[in-house]
Amino acid sequence: MERPAWAPPGIDISVPSVSRIYDYYLGGSHNFEVDRQAARRAMEFMPGLPKIMQANRAFMRRAVRHAVAEGVTQFLDIGSGIPTFGNVHEVAHAASPEARVVYVDHDPVAVAHSQAVLAGDERTGVVSADLRKPQDILAAPEIAGLLDLDRPVALLLVAVLHFLEDTDEPYAAVARLRDALAPGSLLILTHASYEGIPLSEEVTDGMVGVYRDIRNPLVMRSHDRISGFFDGFELLEPGLVSMPDWRPDRTGPLADGEAPEDPYAFSGYGGVGRKT
């Protein structure tokens, strides 16, 4: 297998990566054939996966704009993945030129590309760290250099917690991050769930099995269990809902000729909470 020039040295390009698979779903170009093969296998069971990822990105953009409108201009995006069009820093800087963004990921391709894209931007930083070790994230010099944790921060955990198994203690990791944030900080979160998927759980399990086979188990939590991540946060209206239903840009009936939202877009949940 030929190594692309953009691939950081030392990574095994024969092993699929969830961040590169996500990049493929979004139409990106920074993925390997092994990632595309895994994505296509998953789509054999759930062909609407790209639509779910698009809904996830659209939710993130609306939530970031809302954060800036609320006066929160500091962003900590954990599990940020590979930069694509409309990423957090682009949305935040368009809303507020003073916004500061720190991206965190443990995938070396995601980290390397984030560093390349953001080179020279003094308002952004990139940290190589894992959500399973929140203390390492909080101790990173990029955090101290860019974010003032004595002021509100928007913590983004977008499409990442469902890759942490219960044995990884995800609720404790979120609580550790929450406790480091100032009152008024926001938690912006999305999470996969069997609920809302327009397929039977048995068919969906085929897709889940693909992620298990590539050693990145996908944990499908219920609405109640996902709500538990907001402990210590007050959920903002309309609460924890399907992603297109969180403060949609469009209100009212569809215009003539306008297509309704794809049913797959309503898979899983998204919400925003404010630290009390």
mmCIF file of C-alpha atoms in Angstrom:
data_model
loop_
_atom_site.group_PDB
_atom_site.id
_atom_site.type_symbol
_atom_site.label_atom_id
_atom_site.label_comp_id
_atom_site.label_asym_id
_atom_site.label_seq_id
_atom_site.Cartn_x
_atom_site.Cartn_y
_atom_site.Cartn_z
ATOM 1 C CA MET A 1 0.000 0.000 0.000
ATOM 2 C CA GLU A 2 1.461 3.320 -1.100
ATOM 3 C CA ARG A 3 1.752 5.885 1.679
ATOM 4 C CA PRO A 4 0.236 9.282 0.732
ATOM 5 C CA ALA A 5 2.569 12.249 1.100
ATOM 6 C CA TRP A 6 0.250 13.801 3.704
ATOM 7 C CA ALA A 7 0.258 10.733 5.981
ATOM 8 C CA PRO A 8 2.392 11.343 9.103
ATOM 9 C CA PRO A 9 5.306 8.911 9.407
ATOM 10 C CA GLY A 10 4.956 6.127 11.896
ATOM 11 C CA ILE A 11 1.209 5.500 11.607
ATOM 12 C CA ASP A 12 -0.115 2.140 10.418
ATOM 13 C CA ILE A 13 -2.136 2.906 7.299
ATOM 14 C CA SER A 14 -3.435 -0.683 7.224
ATOM 15 C CA VAL A 15 -5.596 -0.084 10.328
ATOM 16 C CA PRO A 16 -8.901 1.823 9.969
ATOM 17 C CA SER A 17 -9.452 4.984 12.019
ATOM 18 C CA VAL A 18 -12.848 6.325 13.113
ATOM 19 C CA SER A 19 -11.773 9.920 12.418
ATOM 20 C CA ARG A 20 -10.722 9.045 8.857
ATOM 21 C CA ILE A 21 -13.932 7.032 8.332
ATOM 22 C CA TYR A 22 -15.862 10.104 9.488
ATOM 23 C CA ASP A 23 -13.859 12.203 7.026
ATOM 24 C CA TYR A 24 -14.911 9.792 4.263
ATOM 25 C CA TYR A 25 -18.598 10.035 5.209
ATOM 26 C CA LEU A 26 -18.347 13.826 4.947
ATOM 27 C CA GLY A 27 -16.753 13.641 1.505
ATOM 28 C CA GLY A 28 -13.226 14.437 2.680
ATOM 29 C CA SER A 29 -10.024 13.272 1.012
ATOM 30 C CA HIS A 30 -7.852 12.451 4.028
ATOM 31 C CA ASN A 31 -8.657 8.781 4.399
ATOM 32 C CA PHE A 32 -7.080 5.528 3.254
ATOM 33 C CA GLU A 33 -8.563 2.644 1.313
ATOM 34 C CA VAL A 34 -8.813 0.615 4.513
ATOM 35 C CA ASP A 35 -10.990 3.392 5.989
ATOM 36 C CA ARG A 36 -13.175 3.517 2.897
ATOM 37 C CA GLN A 37 -13.624 -0.260 2.957
ATOM 38 C CA ALA A 38 -14.771 -0.166 6.580
ATOM 39 C CA ALA A 39 -17.144 2.725 5.834
ATOM 40 C CA ARG A 40 -18.652 0.918 2.874
ATOM 41 C CA ARG A 41 -19.165 -2.236 4.977
ATOM 42 C CA ALA A 42 -20.971 -0.179 7.616
ATOM 43 C CA MET A 43 -23.103 1.476 4.927
ATOM 44 C CA GLU A 44 -24.209 -1.927 3.664
ATOM 45 C CA PHE A 45 -26.215 -2.145 6.890
ATOM 46 C CA MET A 46 -26.971 1.577 7.292
ATOM 47 C CA PRO A 47 -26.786 3.429 3.975
ATOM 48 C CA GLY A 48 -27.775 6.699 5.633
ATOM 49 C CA LEU A 49 -24.568 7.045 7.670
ATOM 50 C CA PRO A 50 -23.296 10.036 5.628
ATOM 51 C CA LYS A 51 -26.629 11.804 6.220
ATOM 52 C CA ILE A 52 -26.265 11.239 9.983
ATOM 53 C CA MET A 53 -22.773 12.767 9.903
ATOM 54 C CA GLN A 54 -24.026 15.755 7.922
ATOM 55 C CA ALA A 55 -26.784 16.314 10.499
ATOM 56 C CA ASN A 56 -24.161 16.034 13.230
ATOM 57 C CA ARG A 57 -22.008 18.730 11.604
ATOM 58 C CA ALA A 58 -24.994 21.000 11.031
ATOM 59 C CA PHE A 59 -25.955 20.685 14.715
ATOM 60 C CA MET A 60 -22.397 21.540 15.737
ATOM 61 C CA ARG A 61 -22.389 24.693 13.623
ATOM 62 C CA ARG A 62 -25.713 25.884 15.056
ATOM 63 C CA ALA A 63 -24.539 25.170 18.613
ATOM 64 C CA VAL A 64 -21.275 27.082 18.093
ATOM 65 C CA ARG A 65 -23.140 30.098 16.732
ATOM 66 C CA HIS A 66 -25.489 29.913 19.720
ATOM 67 C CA ALA A 67 -22.542 29.818 22.121
ATOM 68 C CA VAL A 68 -21.084 32.989 20.611
ATOM 69 C CA ALA A 69 -24.493 34.655 20.759
ATOM 70 C CA GLU A 70 -24.530 33.790 24.480
ATOM 71 C CA GLY A 71 -21.161 35.493 24.904
ATOM 72 C CA VAL A 72 -19.061 32.298 25.051
ATOM 73 C CA THR A 73 -16.083 32.723 22.732
ATOM 74 C CA GLN A 74 -13.748 29.975 24.026
ATOM 75 C CA PHE A 75 -14.080 26.472 22.568
ATOM 76 C CA LEU A 76 -12.538 23.152 23.605
ATOM 77 C CA ASP A 77 -13.344 20.530 20.957
ATOM 78 C CA ILE A 78 -12.394 17.012 22.086
ATOM 79 C CA GLY A 79 -12.456 14.251 19.492
ATOM 80 C CA SER A 80 -12.315 16.955 16.840
ATOM 81 C CA GLY A 81 -11.230 14.698 13.980
ATOM 82 C CA ILE A 82 -9.800 15.841 10.661
ATOM 83 C CA PRO A 83 -10.516 19.484 9.735
ATOM 84 C CA THR A 84 -13.175 19.824 7.064
ATOM 85 C CA PHE A 85 -15.129 22.761 5.692
ATOM 86 C CA GLY A 86 -17.226 24.512 8.325
ATOM 87 C CA ASN A 87 -15.154 23.338 11.276
ATOM 88 C CA VAL A 88 -15.479 24.894 14.749
ATOM 89 C CA HIS A 89 -12.822 27.575 14.311
ATOM 90 C CA GLU A 90 -14.316 28.765 11.015
ATOM 91 C CA VAL A 91 -17.820 29.042 12.458
ATOM 92 C CA ALA A 92 -16.613 30.639 15.704
ATOM 93 C CA HIS A 93 -14.322 33.159 14.018
ATOM 94 C CA ALA A 94 -17.051 34.132 11.558
ATOM 95 C CA ALA A 95 -19.293 34.909 14.541
ATOM 96 C CA SER A 96 -16.567 36.502 16.675
ATOM 97 C CA PRO A 97 -13.053 37.332 15.430
ATOM 98 C CA GLU A 98 -11.850 37.090 19.050
ATOM 99 C CA ALA A 99 -12.952 33.469 19.482
ATOM 100 C CA ARG A 100 -10.330 30.984 20.689
ATOM 101 C CA VAL A 101 -10.433 27.288 19.781
ATOM 102 C CA VAL A 102 -8.408 24.304 20.973
ATOM 103 C CA TYR A 103 -8.816 21.002 19.128
ATOM 104 C CA VAL A 104 -8.040 17.702 20.849
ATOM 105 C CA ASP A 105 -7.698 14.299 19.195
ATOM 106 C CA HIS A 106 -5.625 11.148 19.656
ATOM 107 C CA ASP A 107 -5.510 10.209 15.948
ATOM 108 C CA PRO A 108 -2.097 11.290 14.591
ATOM 109 C CA VAL A 109 -3.554 12.028 11.144
ATOM 110 C CA ALA A 110 -6.214 14.291 12.664
ATOM 111 C CA VAL A 111 -3.613 16.050 14.815
ATOM 112 C CA ALA A 112 -1.126 16.492 11.949
ATOM 113 C CA HIS A 113 -3.746 17.896 9.594
ATOM 114 C CA SER A 114 -5.167 20.208 12.218
ATOM 115 C CA GLN A 115 -1.677 21.564 12.852
ATOM 116 C CA ALA A 116 -1.105 22.074 9.121
ATOM 117 C CA VAL A 117 -4.456 23.775 8.525
ATOM 118 C CA LEU A 118 -4.121 26.024 11.575
ATOM 119 C CA ALA A 119 -0.441 26.927 11.224
ATOM 120 C CA GLY A 120 0.009 30.627 11.896
ATOM 121 C CA ASP A 121 -3.441 31.084 13.453
ATOM 122 C CA GLU A 122 -2.716 32.405 16.929
ATOM 123 C CA ARG A 123 -6.357 31.989 17.965
ATOM 124 C CA THR A 124 -6.334 28.200 17.607
ATOM 125 C CA GLY A 125 -4.346 25.286 19.013
ATOM 126 C CA VAL A 126 -4.123 21.523 18.643
ATOM 127 C CA VAL A 127 -3.532 18.963 21.400
ATOM 128 C CA SER A 128 -2.691 15.284 20.974
ATOM 129 C CA ALA A 129 -4.548 13.639 23.858
ATOM 130 C CA ASP A 130 -7.295 11.147 24.677
ATOM 131 C CA LEU A 131 -10.667 11.871 26.281
ATOM 132 C CA ARG A 132 -10.055 8.881 28.534
ATOM 133 C CA LYS A 133 -7.341 10.943 30.249
ATOM 134 C CA PRO A 134 -8.970 14.331 30.855
ATOM 135 C CA GLN A 135 -6.177 15.362 33.212
ATOM 136 C CA ASP A 136 -3.733 15.244 30.276
ATOM 137 C CA ILE A 137 -6.006 17.500 28.234
ATOM 138 C CA LEU A 138 -6.366 20.040 31.034
ATOM 139 C CA ALA A 139 -2.604 20.064 31.644
ATOM 140 C CA ALA A 140 -1.732 20.699 27.980
ATOM 141 C CA PRO A 141 0.162 23.984 27.456
ATOM 142 C CA GLU A 142 -2.122 24.867 24.546
ATOM 143 C CA ILE A 143 -5.024 25.049 26.998
ATOM 144 C CA ALA A 144 -3.214 27.443 29.317
ATOM 145 C CA GLY A 145 -1.954 29.492 26.383
ATOM 146 C CA LEU A 146 -5.294 29.979 24.639
ATOM 147 C CA LEU A 147 -8.154 29.399 27.069
ATOM 148 C CA ASP A 148 -8.956 31.151 30.331
ATOM 149 C CA LEU A 149 -10.718 28.487 32.393
ATOM 150 C CA ASP A 150 -11.854 31.157 34.848
ATOM 151 C CA ARG A 151 -14.238 32.335 32.120
ATOM 152 C CA PRO A 152 -16.951 30.285 30.376
ATOM 153 C CA VAL A 153 -15.807 27.734 27.810
ATOM 154 C CA ALA A 154 -17.875 25.745 25.318
ATOM 155 C CA LEU A 155 -16.839 22.086 25.659
ATOM 156 C CA LEU A 156 -17.624 20.121 22.515
ATOM 157 C CA LEU A 157 -17.997 16.352 22.784
ATOM 158 C CA VAL A 158 -19.468 15.798 19.341
ATOM 159 C CA ALA A 159 -19.758 12.185 18.125
ATOM 160 C CA VAL A 160 -16.999 11.005 20.469
ATOM 161 C CA LEU A 161 -18.530 9.640 23.693
ATOM 162 C CA HIS A 162 -20.115 6.707 21.884
ATOM 163 C CA PHE A 163 -16.584 5.423 21.232
ATOM 164 C CA LEU A 164 -15.939 5.140 24.963
ATOM 165 C CA GLU A 165 -17.122 1.958 26.612
ATOM 166 C CA ASP A 166 -18.454 1.974 30.152
ATOM 167 C CA THR A 167 -15.158 0.491 31.343
ATOM 168 C CA ASP A 168 -13.475 3.683 30.073
ATOM 169 C CA GLU A 169 -15.516 5.615 32.677
ATOM 170 C CA PRO A 170 -16.888 8.220 30.253
ATOM 171 C CA TYR A 171 -19.161 9.836 32.848
ATOM 172 C CA ALA A 172 -16.186 10.402 35.150
ATOM 173 C CA ALA A 173 -14.196 11.899 32.266
ATOM 174 C CA VAL A 174 -16.977 14.377 31.470
ATOM 175 C CA ALA A 175 -17.355 15.234 35.164
ATOM 176 C CA ARG A 176 -13.611 15.909 35.463
ATOM 177 C CA LEU A 177 -13.776 18.313 32.525
ATOM 178 C CA ARG A 178 -16.965 19.918 33.858
ATOM 179 C CA ASP A 179 -15.369 20.580 37.231
ATOM 180 C CA ALA A 180 -12.499 22.425 35.545
ATOM 181 C CA LEU A 181 -14.867 24.813 33.745
ATOM 182 C CA ALA A 182 -16.264 28.103 35.021
ATOM 183 C CA PRO A 183 -19.988 28.563 35.703
ATOM 184 C CA GLY A 184 -21.782 29.574 32.539
ATOM 185 C CA SER A 185 -19.717 27.157 30.451
ATOM 186 C CA LEU A 186 -21.556 25.083 27.853
ATOM 187 C CA LEU A 187 -21.504 21.375 27.034
ATOM 188 C CA ILE A 188 -22.238 20.708 23.341
ATOM 189 C CA LEU A 189 -22.806 16.979 22.843
ATOM 190 C CA THR A 190 -24.023 14.462 20.291
ATOM 191 C CA HIS A 191 -24.262 10.704 20.777
ATOM 192 C CA ALA A 192 -25.346 7.670 18.773
ATOM 193 C CA SER A 193 -28.382 5.681 19.850
ATOM 194 C CA TYR A 194 -30.619 2.929 18.516
ATOM 195 C CA GLU A 195 -33.481 5.351 19.110
ATOM 196 C CA GLY A 196 -34.551 7.263 16.010
ATOM 197 C CA ILE A 197 -32.771 5.052 13.478
ATOM 198 C CA PRO A 198 -35.216 4.035 10.702
ATOM 199 C CA LEU A 199 -33.999 0.425 10.861
ATOM 200 C CA SER A 200 -34.503 -2.505 13.180
ATOM 201 C CA GLU A 201 -32.023 -2.934 16.016
ATOM 202 C CA GLU A 202 -30.934 -6.229 14.447
ATOM 203 C CA VAL A 203 -29.956 -4.538 11.167
ATOM 204 C CA THR A 204 -28.292 -1.672 13.016
ATOM 205 C CA ASP A 205 -26.257 -4.210 14.972
ATOM 206 C CA GLY A 206 -24.589 -5.164 11.693
ATOM 207 C CA MET A 207 -23.198 -1.644 11.434
ATOM 208 C CA VAL A 208 -22.181 -1.680 15.095
ATOM 209 C CA GLY A 209 -20.360 -4.947 14.417
ATOM 210 C CA VAL A 210 -18.200 -3.304 11.742
ATOM 211 C CA TYR A 211 -16.867 -0.823 14.307
ATOM 212 C CA ARG A 212 -16.316 -3.628 16.785
ATOM 213 C CA ASP A 213 -14.335 -5.550 14.169
ATOM 214 C CA ILE A 214 -11.977 -2.583 13.648
ATOM 215 C CA ARG A 215 -11.442 -2.364 17.433
ATOM 216 C CA ASN A 216 -13.407 0.849 17.850
ATOM 217 C CA PRO A 217 -16.596 -0.369 19.543
ATOM 218 C CA LEU A 218 -19.605 1.878 19.009
ATOM 219 C CA VAL A 219 -21.695 2.120 22.181
ATOM 220 C CA MET A 220 -25.351 2.882 21.432
ATOM 221 C CA ARG A 221 -26.727 4.503 24.600
ATOM 222 C CA SER A 222 -30.348 5.328 25.371
ATOM 223 C CA HIS A 223 -31.761 8.842 25.766
ATOM 224 C CA ASP A 224 -31.710 8.456 29.561
ATOM 225 C CA ARG A 225 -28.086 7.327 29.627
ATOM 226 C CA ILE A 226 -26.988 10.126 27.302
ATOM 227 C CA SER A 227 -28.819 12.611 29.529
ATOM 228 C CA GLY A 228 -26.530 11.467 32.349
ATOM 229 C CA PHE A 229 -23.593 13.219 30.694
ATOM 230 C CA PHE A 230 -25.331 16.531 31.445
ATOM 231 C CA ASP A 231 -25.109 16.041 35.208
ATOM 232 C CA GLY A 232 -24.188 19.464 36.605
ATOM 233 C CA PHE A 233 -25.455 21.207 33.471
ATOM 234 C CA GLU A 234 -28.867 22.739 32.819
ATOM 235 C CA LEU A 235 -30.133 21.533 29.446
ATOM 236 C CA LEU A 236 -31.095 24.417 27.195
ATOM 237 C CA GLU A 237 -34.329 24.322 25.212
ATOM 238 C CA PRO A 238 -35.408 22.172 23.457
ATOM 239 C CA GLY A 239 -33.399 19.670 25.534
ATOM 240 C CA LEU A 240 -31.756 16.470 24.343
ATOM 241 C CA VAL A 241 -33.389 15.855 20.975
ATOM 242 C CA SER A 242 -32.673 14.496 17.521
ATOM 243 C CA MET A 243 -30.046 16.687 15.905
ATOM 244 C CA PRO A 244 -32.224 18.380 13.231
ATOM 245 C CA ASP A 245 -34.726 19.293 15.978
ATOM 246 C CA TRP A 246 -32.204 21.341 18.004
ATOM 247 C CA ARG A 247 -32.953 24.957 17.107
ATOM 248 C CA PRO A 248 -33.228 24.373 13.346
ATOM 249 C CA ASP A 249 -32.363 27.209 10.998
ATOM 250 C CA ARG A 250 -35.656 26.739 9.209
ATOM 251 C CA THR A 251 -38.985 27.101 11.011
ATOM 252 C CA GLY A 252 -42.463 26.650 9.684
ATOM 253 C CA PRO A 253 -43.700 24.500 6.772
ATOM 254 C CA LEU A 254 -41.552 23.429 3.858
ATOM 255 C CA ALA A 255 -41.464 25.685 0.838
ATOM 256 C CA ASP A 256 -42.814 24.424 -2.467
ATOM 257 C CA GLY A 257 -40.401 21.867 -3.864
ATOM 258 C CA GLU A 258 -38.326 21.698 -0.662
ATOM 259 C CA ALA A 259 -37.459 18.132 0.315
ATOM 260 C CA PRO A 260 -38.093 16.982 3.891
ATOM 261 C CA GLU A 261 -35.152 16.045 6.100
ATOM 262 C CA ASP A 262 -33.781 12.563 5.427
ATOM 263 C CA PRO A 263 -35.114 10.098 8.070
ATOM 264 C CA TYR A 264 -31.564 9.013 8.906
ATOM 265 C CA ALA A 265 -30.753 12.536 10.092
ATOM 266 C CA PHE A 266 -32.958 11.945 13.139
ATOM 267 C CA SER A 267 -30.769 9.096 14.415
ATOM 268 C CA GLY A 268 -29.189 9.692 17.819
ATOM 269 C CA TYR A 269 -29.319 12.809 19.966
ATOM 270 C CA GLY A 270 -27.801 16.235 20.435
ATOM 271 C CA GLY A 271 -28.082 18.815 23.169
ATOM 272 C CA VAL A 272 -26.474 21.820 24.815
ATOM 273 C CA GLY A 273 -26.242 22.379 28.564
ATOM 274 C CA ARG A 274 -25.064 25.289 30.693
ATOM 275 C CA LYS A 275 -22.977 24.680 33.809
ATOM 276 C CA THR A 276 -24.929 25.846 36.826
#
